[in-house]
Coordinates of C-alpha atoms and ligand atoms in Angstrom, one line a residue:
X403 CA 61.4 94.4 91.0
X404 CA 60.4 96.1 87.8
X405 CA 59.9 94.1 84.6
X406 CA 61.8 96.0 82.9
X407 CA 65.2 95.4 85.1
X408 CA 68.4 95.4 83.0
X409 CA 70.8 93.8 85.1
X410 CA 73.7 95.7 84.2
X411 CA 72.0 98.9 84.7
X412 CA 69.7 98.6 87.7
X413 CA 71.8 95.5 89.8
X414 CA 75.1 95.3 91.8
X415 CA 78.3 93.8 90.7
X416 CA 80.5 92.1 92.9
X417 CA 84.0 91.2 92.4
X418 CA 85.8 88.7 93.7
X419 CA 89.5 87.9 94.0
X420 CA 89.2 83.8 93.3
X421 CA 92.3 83.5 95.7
X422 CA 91.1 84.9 98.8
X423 CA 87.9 84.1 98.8
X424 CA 87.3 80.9 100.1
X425 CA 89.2 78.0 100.1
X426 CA 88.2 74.2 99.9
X427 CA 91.2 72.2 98.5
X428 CA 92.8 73.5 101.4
X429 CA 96.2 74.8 99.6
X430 CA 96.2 78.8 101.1
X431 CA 95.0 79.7 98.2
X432 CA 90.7 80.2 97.4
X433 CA 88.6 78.2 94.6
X434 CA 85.8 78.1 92.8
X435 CA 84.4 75.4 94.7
X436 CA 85.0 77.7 98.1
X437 CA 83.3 80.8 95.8
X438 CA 80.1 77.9 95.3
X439 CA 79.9 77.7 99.0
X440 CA 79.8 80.7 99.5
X441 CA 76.3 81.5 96.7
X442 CA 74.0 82.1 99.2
X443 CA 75.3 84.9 101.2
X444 CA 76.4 86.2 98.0
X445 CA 72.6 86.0 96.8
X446 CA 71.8 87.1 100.5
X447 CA 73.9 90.4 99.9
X448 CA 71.5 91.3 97.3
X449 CA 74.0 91.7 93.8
X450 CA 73.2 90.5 90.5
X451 CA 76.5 89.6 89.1
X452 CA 79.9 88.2 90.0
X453 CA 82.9 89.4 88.4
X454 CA 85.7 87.3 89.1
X455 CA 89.2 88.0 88.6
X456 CA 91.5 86.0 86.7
X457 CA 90.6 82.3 86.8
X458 CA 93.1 81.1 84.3
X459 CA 96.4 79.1 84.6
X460 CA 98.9 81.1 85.2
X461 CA 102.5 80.9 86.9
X462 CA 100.9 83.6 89.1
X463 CA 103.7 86.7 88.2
X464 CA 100.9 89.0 88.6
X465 CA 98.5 86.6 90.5
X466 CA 96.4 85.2 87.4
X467 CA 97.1 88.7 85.2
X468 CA 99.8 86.5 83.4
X469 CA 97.6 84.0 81.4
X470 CA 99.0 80.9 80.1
X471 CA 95.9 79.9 78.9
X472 CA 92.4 81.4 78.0
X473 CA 90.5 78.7 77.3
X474 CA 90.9 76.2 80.7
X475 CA 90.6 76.8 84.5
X476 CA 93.8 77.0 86.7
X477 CA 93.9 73.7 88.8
X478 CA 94.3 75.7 92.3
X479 CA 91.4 77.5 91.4
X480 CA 89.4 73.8 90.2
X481 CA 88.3 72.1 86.7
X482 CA 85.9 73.3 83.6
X483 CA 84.0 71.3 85.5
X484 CA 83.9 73.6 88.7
X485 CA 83.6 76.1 86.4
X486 CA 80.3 75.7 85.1
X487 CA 78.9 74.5 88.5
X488 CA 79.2 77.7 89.5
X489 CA 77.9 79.3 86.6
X490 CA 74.3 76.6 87.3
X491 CA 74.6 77.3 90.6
X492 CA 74.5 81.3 90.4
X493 CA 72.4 81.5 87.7
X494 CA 70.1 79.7 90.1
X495 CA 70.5 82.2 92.5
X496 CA 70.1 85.3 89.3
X497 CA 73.6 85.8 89.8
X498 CA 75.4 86.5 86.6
X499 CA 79.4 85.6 86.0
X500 CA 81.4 88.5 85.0
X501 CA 85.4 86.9 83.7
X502 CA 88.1 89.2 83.3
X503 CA 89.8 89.1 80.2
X504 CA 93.8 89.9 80.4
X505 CA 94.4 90.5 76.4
X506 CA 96.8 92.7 76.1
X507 CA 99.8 90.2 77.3
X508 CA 100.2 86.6 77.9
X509 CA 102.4 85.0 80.3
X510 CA 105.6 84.2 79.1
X511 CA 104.5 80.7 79.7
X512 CA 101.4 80.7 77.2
X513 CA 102.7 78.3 74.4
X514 CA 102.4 81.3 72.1
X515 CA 105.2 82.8 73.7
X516 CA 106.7 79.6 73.9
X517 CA 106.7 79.1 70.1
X518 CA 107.5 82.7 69.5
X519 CA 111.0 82.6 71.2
X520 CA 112.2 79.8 69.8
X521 CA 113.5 81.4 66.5
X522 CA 112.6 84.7 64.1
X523 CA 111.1 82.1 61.7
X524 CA 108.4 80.3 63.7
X525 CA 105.1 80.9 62.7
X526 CA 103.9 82.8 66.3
X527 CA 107.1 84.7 66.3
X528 CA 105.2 87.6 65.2
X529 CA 102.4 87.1 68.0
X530 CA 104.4 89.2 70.4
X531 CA 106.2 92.6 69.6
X532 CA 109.9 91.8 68.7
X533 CA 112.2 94.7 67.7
X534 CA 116.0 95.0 66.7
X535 CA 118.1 96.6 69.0
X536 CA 119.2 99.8 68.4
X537 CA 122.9 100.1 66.3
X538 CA 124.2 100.6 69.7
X539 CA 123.0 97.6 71.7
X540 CA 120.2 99.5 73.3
X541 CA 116.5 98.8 73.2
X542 CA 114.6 100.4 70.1
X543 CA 113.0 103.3 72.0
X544 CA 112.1 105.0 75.5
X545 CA 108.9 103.0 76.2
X546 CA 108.7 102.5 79.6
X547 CA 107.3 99.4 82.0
X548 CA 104.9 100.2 83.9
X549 CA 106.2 98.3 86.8
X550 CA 109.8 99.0 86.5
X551 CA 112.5 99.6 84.1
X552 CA 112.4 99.4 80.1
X553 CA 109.8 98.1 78.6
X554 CA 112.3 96.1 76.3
X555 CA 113.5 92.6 77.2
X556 CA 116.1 91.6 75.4
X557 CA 116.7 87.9 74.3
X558 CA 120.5 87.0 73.0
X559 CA 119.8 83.7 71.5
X560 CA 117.5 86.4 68.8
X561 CA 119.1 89.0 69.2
X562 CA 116.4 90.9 69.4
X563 CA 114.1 93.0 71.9
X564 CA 110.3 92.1 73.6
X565 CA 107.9 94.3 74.3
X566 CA 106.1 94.0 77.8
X567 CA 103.9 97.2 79.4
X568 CA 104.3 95.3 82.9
X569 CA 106.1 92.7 84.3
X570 CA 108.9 91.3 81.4
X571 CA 107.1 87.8 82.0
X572 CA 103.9 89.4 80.8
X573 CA 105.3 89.8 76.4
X574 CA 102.7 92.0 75.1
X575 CA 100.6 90.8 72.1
X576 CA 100.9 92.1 68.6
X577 CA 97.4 92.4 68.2
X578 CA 97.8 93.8 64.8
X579 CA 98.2 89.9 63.7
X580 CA 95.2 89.0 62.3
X581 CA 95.6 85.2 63.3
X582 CA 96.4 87.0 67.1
X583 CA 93.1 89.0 66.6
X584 CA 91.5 86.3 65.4
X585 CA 92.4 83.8 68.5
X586 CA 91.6 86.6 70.7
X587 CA 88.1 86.7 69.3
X588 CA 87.5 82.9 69.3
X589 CA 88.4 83.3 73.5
X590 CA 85.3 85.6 73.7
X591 CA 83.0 83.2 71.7
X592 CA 84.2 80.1 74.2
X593 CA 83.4 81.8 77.5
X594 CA 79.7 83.5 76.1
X595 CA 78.9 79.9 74.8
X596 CA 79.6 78.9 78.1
X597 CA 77.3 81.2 80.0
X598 CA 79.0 83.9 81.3
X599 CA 77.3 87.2 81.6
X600 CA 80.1 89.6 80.0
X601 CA 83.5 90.7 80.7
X602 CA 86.1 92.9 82.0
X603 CA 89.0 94.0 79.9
X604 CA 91.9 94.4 81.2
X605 CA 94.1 97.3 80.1
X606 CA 91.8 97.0 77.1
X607 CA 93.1 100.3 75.7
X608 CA 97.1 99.7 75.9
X609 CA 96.4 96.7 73.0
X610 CA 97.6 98.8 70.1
X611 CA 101.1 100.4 70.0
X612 CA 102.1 103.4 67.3
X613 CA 103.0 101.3 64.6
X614 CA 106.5 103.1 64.1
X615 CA 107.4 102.8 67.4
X616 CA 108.3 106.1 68.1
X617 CA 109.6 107.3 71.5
X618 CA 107.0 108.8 73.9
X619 CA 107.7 112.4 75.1
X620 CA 109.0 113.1 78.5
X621 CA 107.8 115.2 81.1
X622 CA 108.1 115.7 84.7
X623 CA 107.2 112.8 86.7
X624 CA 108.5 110.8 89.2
X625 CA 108.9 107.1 89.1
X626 CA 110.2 106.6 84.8
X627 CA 107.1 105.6 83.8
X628 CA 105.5 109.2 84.7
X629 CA 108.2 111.1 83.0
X630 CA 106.7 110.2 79.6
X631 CA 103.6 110.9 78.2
X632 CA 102.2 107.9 77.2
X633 CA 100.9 108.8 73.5
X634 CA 102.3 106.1 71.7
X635 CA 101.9 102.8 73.9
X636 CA 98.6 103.3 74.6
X637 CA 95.3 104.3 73.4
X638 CA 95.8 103.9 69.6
X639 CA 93.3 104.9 67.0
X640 CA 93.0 101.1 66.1
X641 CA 91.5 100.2 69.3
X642 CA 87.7 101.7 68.3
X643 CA 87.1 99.0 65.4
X644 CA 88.0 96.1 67.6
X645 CA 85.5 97.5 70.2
X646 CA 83.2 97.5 67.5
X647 CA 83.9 93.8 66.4
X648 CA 83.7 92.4 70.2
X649 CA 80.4 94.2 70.8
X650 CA 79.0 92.9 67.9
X651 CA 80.1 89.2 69.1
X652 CA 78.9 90.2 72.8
X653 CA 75.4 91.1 70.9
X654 CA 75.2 88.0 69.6
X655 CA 74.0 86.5 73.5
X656 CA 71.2 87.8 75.8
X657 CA 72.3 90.8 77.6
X658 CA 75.4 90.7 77.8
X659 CA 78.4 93.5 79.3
X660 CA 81.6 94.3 78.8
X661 CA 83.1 96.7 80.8
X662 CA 87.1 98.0 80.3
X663 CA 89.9 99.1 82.2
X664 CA 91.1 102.3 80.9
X665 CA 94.5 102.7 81.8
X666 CA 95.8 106.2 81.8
X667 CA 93.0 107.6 80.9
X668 CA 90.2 110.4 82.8
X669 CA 86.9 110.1 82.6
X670 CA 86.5 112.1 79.0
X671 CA 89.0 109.5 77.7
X672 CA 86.9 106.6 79.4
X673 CA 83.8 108.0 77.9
X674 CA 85.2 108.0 74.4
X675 CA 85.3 104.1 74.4
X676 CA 81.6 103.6 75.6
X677 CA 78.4 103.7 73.6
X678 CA 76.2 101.4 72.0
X679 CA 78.8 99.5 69.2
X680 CA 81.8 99.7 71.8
X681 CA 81.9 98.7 75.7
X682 CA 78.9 99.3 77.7
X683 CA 81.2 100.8 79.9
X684 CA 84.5 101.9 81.2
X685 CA 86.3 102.7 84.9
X686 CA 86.0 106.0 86.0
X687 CA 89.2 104.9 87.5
X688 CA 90.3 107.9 89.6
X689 CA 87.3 108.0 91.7
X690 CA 88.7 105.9 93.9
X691 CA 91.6 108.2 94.8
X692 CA 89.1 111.1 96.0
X693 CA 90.3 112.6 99.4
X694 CA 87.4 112.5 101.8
X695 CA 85.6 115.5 100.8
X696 CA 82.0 115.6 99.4
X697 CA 82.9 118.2 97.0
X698 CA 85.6 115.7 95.6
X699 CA 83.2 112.9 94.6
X700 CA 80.2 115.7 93.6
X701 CA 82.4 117.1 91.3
X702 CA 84.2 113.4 90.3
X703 CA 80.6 112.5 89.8
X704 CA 79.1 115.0 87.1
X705 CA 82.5 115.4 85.4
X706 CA 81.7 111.6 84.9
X707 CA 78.4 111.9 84.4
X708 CA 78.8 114.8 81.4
X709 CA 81.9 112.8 79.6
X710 CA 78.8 109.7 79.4
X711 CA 76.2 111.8 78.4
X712 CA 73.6 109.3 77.1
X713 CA 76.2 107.2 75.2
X714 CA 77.0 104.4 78.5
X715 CA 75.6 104.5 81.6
X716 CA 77.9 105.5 84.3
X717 CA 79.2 103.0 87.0
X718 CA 81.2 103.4 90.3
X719 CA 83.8 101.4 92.1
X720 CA 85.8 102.5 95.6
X721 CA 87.7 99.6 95.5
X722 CA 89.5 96.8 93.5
X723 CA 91.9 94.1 94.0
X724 CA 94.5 97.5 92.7
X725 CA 93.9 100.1 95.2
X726 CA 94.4 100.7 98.8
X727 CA 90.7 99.4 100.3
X728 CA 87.9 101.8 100.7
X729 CA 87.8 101.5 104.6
X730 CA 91.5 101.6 105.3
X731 CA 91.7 104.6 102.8
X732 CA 88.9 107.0 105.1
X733 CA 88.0 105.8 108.5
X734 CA 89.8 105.8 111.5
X735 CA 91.2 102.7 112.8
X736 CA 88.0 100.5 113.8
X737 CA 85.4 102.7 113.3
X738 CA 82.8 102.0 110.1
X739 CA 80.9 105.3 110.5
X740 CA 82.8 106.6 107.5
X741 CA 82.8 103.4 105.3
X742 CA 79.0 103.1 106.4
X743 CA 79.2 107.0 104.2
X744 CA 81.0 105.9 101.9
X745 CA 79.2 102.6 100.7
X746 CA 75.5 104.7 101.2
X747 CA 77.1 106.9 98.2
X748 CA 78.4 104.4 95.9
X749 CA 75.0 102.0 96.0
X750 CA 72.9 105.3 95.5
X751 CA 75.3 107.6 93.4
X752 CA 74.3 106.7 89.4
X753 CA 75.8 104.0 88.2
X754 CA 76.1 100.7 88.6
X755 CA 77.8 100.2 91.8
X756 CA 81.0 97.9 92.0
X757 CA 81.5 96.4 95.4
X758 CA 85.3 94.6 95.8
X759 CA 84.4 91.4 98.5
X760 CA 84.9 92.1 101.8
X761 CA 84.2 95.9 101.4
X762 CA 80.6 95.0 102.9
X763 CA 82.5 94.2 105.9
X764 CA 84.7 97.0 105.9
X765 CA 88.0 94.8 105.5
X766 CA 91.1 96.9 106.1
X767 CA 94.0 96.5 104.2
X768 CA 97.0 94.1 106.1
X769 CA 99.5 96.4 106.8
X770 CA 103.1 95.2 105.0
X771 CA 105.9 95.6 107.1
X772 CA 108.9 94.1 105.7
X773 CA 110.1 93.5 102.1
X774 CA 110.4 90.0 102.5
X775 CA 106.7 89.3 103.0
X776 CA 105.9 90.8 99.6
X777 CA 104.0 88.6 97.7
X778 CA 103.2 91.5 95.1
X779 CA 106.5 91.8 92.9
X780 CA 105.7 95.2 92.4
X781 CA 106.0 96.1 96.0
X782 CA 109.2 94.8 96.1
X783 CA 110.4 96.8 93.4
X784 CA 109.3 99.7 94.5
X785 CA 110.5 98.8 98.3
X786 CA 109.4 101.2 101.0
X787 CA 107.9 104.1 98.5
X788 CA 105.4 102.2 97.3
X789 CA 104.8 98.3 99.0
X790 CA 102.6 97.0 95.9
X791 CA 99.2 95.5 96.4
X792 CA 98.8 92.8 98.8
X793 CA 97.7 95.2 101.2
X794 CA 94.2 95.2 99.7
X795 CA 94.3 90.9 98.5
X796 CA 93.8 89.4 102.0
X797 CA 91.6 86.5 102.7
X798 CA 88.1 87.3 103.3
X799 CA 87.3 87.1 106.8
X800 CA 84.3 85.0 107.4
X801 CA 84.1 83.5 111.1
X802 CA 86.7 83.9 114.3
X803 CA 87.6 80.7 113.9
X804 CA 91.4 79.3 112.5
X805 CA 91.9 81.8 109.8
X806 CA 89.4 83.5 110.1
X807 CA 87.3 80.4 108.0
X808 CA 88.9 81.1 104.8
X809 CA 91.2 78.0 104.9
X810 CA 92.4 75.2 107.1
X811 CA 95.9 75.7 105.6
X812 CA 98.0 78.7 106.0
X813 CA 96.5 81.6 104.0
X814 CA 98.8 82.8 100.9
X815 CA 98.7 86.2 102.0
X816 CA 97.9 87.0 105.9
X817 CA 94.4 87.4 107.4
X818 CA 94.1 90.4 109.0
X819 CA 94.5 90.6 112.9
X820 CA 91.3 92.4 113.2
X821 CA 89.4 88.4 111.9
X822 CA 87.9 87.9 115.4
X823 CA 86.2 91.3 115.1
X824 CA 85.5 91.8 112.1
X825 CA 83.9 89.1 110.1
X826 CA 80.7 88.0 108.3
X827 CA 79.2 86.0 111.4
X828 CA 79.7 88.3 113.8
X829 CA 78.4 91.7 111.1
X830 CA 75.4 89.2 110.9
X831 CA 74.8 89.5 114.9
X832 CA 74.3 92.9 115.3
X833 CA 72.0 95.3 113.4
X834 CA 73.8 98.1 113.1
X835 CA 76.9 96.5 111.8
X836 CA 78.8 97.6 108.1
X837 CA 77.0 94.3 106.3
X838 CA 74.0 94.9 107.8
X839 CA 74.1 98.5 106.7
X840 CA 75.0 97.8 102.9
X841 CA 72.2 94.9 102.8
X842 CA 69.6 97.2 103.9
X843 CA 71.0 99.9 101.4
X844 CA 71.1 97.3 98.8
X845 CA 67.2 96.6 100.0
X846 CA 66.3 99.7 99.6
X847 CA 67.9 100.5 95.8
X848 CA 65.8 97.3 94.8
X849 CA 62.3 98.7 95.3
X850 CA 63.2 102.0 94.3
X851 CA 63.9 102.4 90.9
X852 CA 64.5 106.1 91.4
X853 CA 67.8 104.9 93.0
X854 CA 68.6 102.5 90.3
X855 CA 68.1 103.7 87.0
X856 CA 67.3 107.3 87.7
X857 CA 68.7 110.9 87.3
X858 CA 71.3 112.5 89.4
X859 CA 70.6 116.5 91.0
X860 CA 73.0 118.0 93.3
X861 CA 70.7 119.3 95.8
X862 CA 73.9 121.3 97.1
X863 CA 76.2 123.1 94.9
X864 CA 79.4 123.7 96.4
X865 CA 79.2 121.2 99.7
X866 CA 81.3 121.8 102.7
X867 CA 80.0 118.9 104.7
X868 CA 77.3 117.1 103.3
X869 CA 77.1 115.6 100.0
X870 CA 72.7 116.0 98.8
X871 CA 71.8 114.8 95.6
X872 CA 68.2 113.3 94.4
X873 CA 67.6 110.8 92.1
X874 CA 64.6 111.2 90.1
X875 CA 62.5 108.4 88.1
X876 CA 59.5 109.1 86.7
X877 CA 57.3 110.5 89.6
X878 CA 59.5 108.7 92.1
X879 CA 62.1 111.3 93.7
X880 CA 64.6 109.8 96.5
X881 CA 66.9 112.1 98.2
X882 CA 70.5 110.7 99.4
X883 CA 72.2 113.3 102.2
X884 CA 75.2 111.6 103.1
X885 CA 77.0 113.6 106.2
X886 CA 80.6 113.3 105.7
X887 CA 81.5 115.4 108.8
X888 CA 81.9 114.6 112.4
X889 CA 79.6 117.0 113.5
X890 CA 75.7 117.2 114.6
X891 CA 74.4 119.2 111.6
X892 CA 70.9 119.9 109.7
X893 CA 69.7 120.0 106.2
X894 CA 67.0 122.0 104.9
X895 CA 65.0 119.7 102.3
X896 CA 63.3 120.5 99.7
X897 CA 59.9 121.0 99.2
X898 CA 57.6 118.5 100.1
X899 CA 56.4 115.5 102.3
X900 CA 59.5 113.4 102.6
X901 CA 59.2 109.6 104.3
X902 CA 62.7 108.1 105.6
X903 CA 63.5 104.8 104.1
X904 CA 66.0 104.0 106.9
X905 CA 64.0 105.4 109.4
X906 CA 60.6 103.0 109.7
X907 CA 58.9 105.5 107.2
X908 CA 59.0 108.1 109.8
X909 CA 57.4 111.2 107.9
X910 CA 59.6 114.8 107.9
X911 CA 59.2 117.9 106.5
X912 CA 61.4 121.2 106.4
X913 CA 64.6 119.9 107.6
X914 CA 66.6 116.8 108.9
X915 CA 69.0 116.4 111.7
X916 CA 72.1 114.5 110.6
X917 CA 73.8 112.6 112.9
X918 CA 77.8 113.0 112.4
X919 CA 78.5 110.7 109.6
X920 CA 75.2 110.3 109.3
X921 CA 72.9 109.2 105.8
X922 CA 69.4 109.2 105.5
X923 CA 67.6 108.1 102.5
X924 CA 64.2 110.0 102.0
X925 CA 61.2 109.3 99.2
X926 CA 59.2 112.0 98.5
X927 CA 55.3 111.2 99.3
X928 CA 52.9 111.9 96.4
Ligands
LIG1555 C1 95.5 95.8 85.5 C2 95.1 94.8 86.6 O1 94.0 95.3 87.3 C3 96.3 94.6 87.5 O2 96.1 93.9 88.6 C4 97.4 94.0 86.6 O3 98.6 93.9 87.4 C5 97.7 94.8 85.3 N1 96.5 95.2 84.7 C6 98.4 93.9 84.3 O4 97.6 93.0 83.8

């Protein structure tokens, strides 16, 4: 590894959904003390940071997105005391802990809220939005939940409206407060005196409302919330100088990294967040939602890669606890040969890769049959056009044993039928299995800086099949030809004396026979 390694930049992140992860209290439901366990093979897989979603009490509305409380750990999930075990532990293991902050709403459980509702008067009323009904009863304007129905909830003992972007138990903060601001910051300063790495914000960009309130326009769309466009409840002006302020307290510890969740946003708006005095970097969010296609993610990639320019340096996720899993979204039933594809581009694509647990194993998504198994309470509103997010939540699967080894008690969400197949022990037994693929990827990227930290060249312009690109670093020139087709094909390479880093260092020249859905990773001899 190069002295000069910036973790961020050069090393993996890994996320992991706390409640399907592993789970030692034996409740259905994963733990820190199950995500300690599990250190080594997380070291073993080769990343450089954890990021772990919501850890916080939380009556679990939105599974941990609905945060009661910022500044303690929830029971099912373990103690402070857990807590900064694990951050020992990994740091042992130069594994860094990446929390995900949820600041644009609370629960409606946080004593904030609490205090807020109680009367017009109380000092926190003015924590959360709170508006008068319109003359006629109705809410004060259009604005839309992102999960169903107005975004207004109205309270009779006030008389008055609440304003929640998602679920009505998630009240939105006023963040123009400055005691609100103020407590937000202080949550910041806790966790980065306590170790961790950096965060993620969530929805980081929806914080600030239009000030006036005014309606959004409409457009075509077609659940409610896509018939607006969404100018006034999100992405205010306000939002840069608080970006400002929490970089400046992020600098204030060793390397740290704050990455946000732009929500509604493409990548030119992402881009317009990042830079040295705001976040070090944003979600390219609709990269995941590429057809299979390697002109998709080509052209995905250098719009990205032109909205960064040099302000932030790019990263890349196919997956998240959101989305439909990367394996269940391109191959065909059991078959890795496309996931083996897809996870060759995304740990040698630039940016820092973002691999969501139990992609290295290609999990597949649990298929959701009937409304009454919906954990996700979007999927149940939504009920059959659109059956929420469980689908991509399951347990990990680690062993064929009882559940798959996640839990000796019945999992809160089903492990998938495919556990005595597909799981970590038996991946580990074979050599050409999905984990043992992205570990010897992972291997690879680590002694090649060229495939960390360096530049990106299409070496095809308009692909058809194959998706070519070179990443150059200094004198060190790797080319990645990633064969998304089913089909025996062959590549001319460029000039030069290339050796094949998957291959034994088996020297070619000229051209390359690809296998169908085959990669090879090739350094060019000097
Ligand atoms: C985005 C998170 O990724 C998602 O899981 C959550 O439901 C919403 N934000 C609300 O916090």
């Amino acid at each position: 590894m190069k002295k000069d390694f910036l973790w961020w930049r050069d090393g993996i992140i890994y996320q992991i959904y706390p409640r399907s992860y592993a789970d030692t209290q034996n409740d259905g439901i994963g733990d820190l003390q199950g995500i300690i366990n599990k250190l080594g093979y997380i070291q073993d897989l080769g990343v450089d940071a954890i990021w772990l979603s919501p850890i916080y009490p939380s009556p679990d509305v939105d599974f941990g997105y609905d945060v009661a409380e910022y500044t303690d750990i929830d029971p099912k999930f373990g103690t402070m005391k857990d807590f900064d075990q694990l951050v020992k532990e990994a740091k042992k293991r130069g594994i860094r802990i990446i929390l995900d902050l949820v600041l644009n709403h609370t629960s409606d459980q946080h004593s904030w809220f609490i205090e807020s509702k109680r009367s017009k008067d109380n000092p926190y009323h003015d924590w959360y939005l709170w508006r008068d009904p319109k003359p006629n009863g109705d809410p004060p304007n259009n604005w839309q939940s992102v999960f169903g129905g107005s975004a207004w909830e109205f309270v009779p003992e006030l008389g008055q409206y609440y304003y929640h972007m998602f679920y009505k138990e998630q009240p939105d903060v006023n963040w123009r407060h400055p005691k609100v601001r103020a407590a937000m910051l202080d949550v910041f300063r806790f966790w980065l005196k306590k170790g961790v790495a950096g965060f993620r914000l969530d929805v980081f960009n929806a914080y600030f409302k239009d000030s006036a309130f005014r309606d959004n326009p409409t457009k075509i769309g077609l659940r409610a919330f896509d018939r607006q466009e969404h100018i006034y409840d999100v992405s205010q002006p306000e939002m840069i100088p608080l970006l400002n302020e929490i970089r400046e307290i992020c600098d204030q510890f060793k390397e740290t990294y704050v990455v946000g969740e732009t929500f509604l946003a493409d990548a030119a708006q992402s881009a317009a967040y990042c830079g040295d005095d705001k976040l070090h970097a944003a979600f390219n969010i609709g990269f995941a939602h590429n057809r299979w296609h390697p002109k998709r993610f080509l052209t995905a990639s250098l719009k990205w890669y032109e909205a960064l320019g040099e302000k932030a340096w790019p990263n890349n996720h196919l997956s998240n606890h959101d989305v439909q899993r990367t394996a269940t979204r391109y191959c065909f039933g059991e078959d890795d040969r496309r996931a083996k594809v897809a996870a060759a581009m995304l740990l040698t694509l630039k940016g820092t890769p973002f691999v969501y647990y139990g992609e290295e194993i290609g999990l597949r998504d649990i298929p959701i049959r009937k409304k009454e198994d919906i954990k996700d309470p979007v999927g149940i509103t939504f009920w059959p056009f659109y059956k929420g997010r469980d689908g991509c939540r399951s347990p990990m699967q680690w062993n064929s044993e009882l559940n798959a080894g996640f839990s000796q008690a019945k999992p809160w969400l089903p492990v998938h039928e495919n556990f005595p197949d597909r799981n970590v022990i038996r991946q580990a037994s074979y050599p050409d299995s999905l984990l043992n693929f992205f570990k010897s990827i992972i291997e690879i990227r680590k002694k090649e800086p060229a495939l960390q930290r360096g530049d990106f060249y299409p070496l095809v312009e308009n692909p058809r099949h194959i998706l070519a690109y070179l990443r150059r670093q200094e004198e060190d020139q790797v080319a990645v030809i990633l064969n998304f087709s089913s089909r025996n094909l062959e590549f001319d390479l460029p000039d030069g004396k290339w050796i094949s880093l998957l291959d034994q260092d088996k020297q070619i020249s000229d051209s390359i026979k690809m296998n169908p859905y085959g990669v090879a990773l090739l350094k060019l001899q000097t």
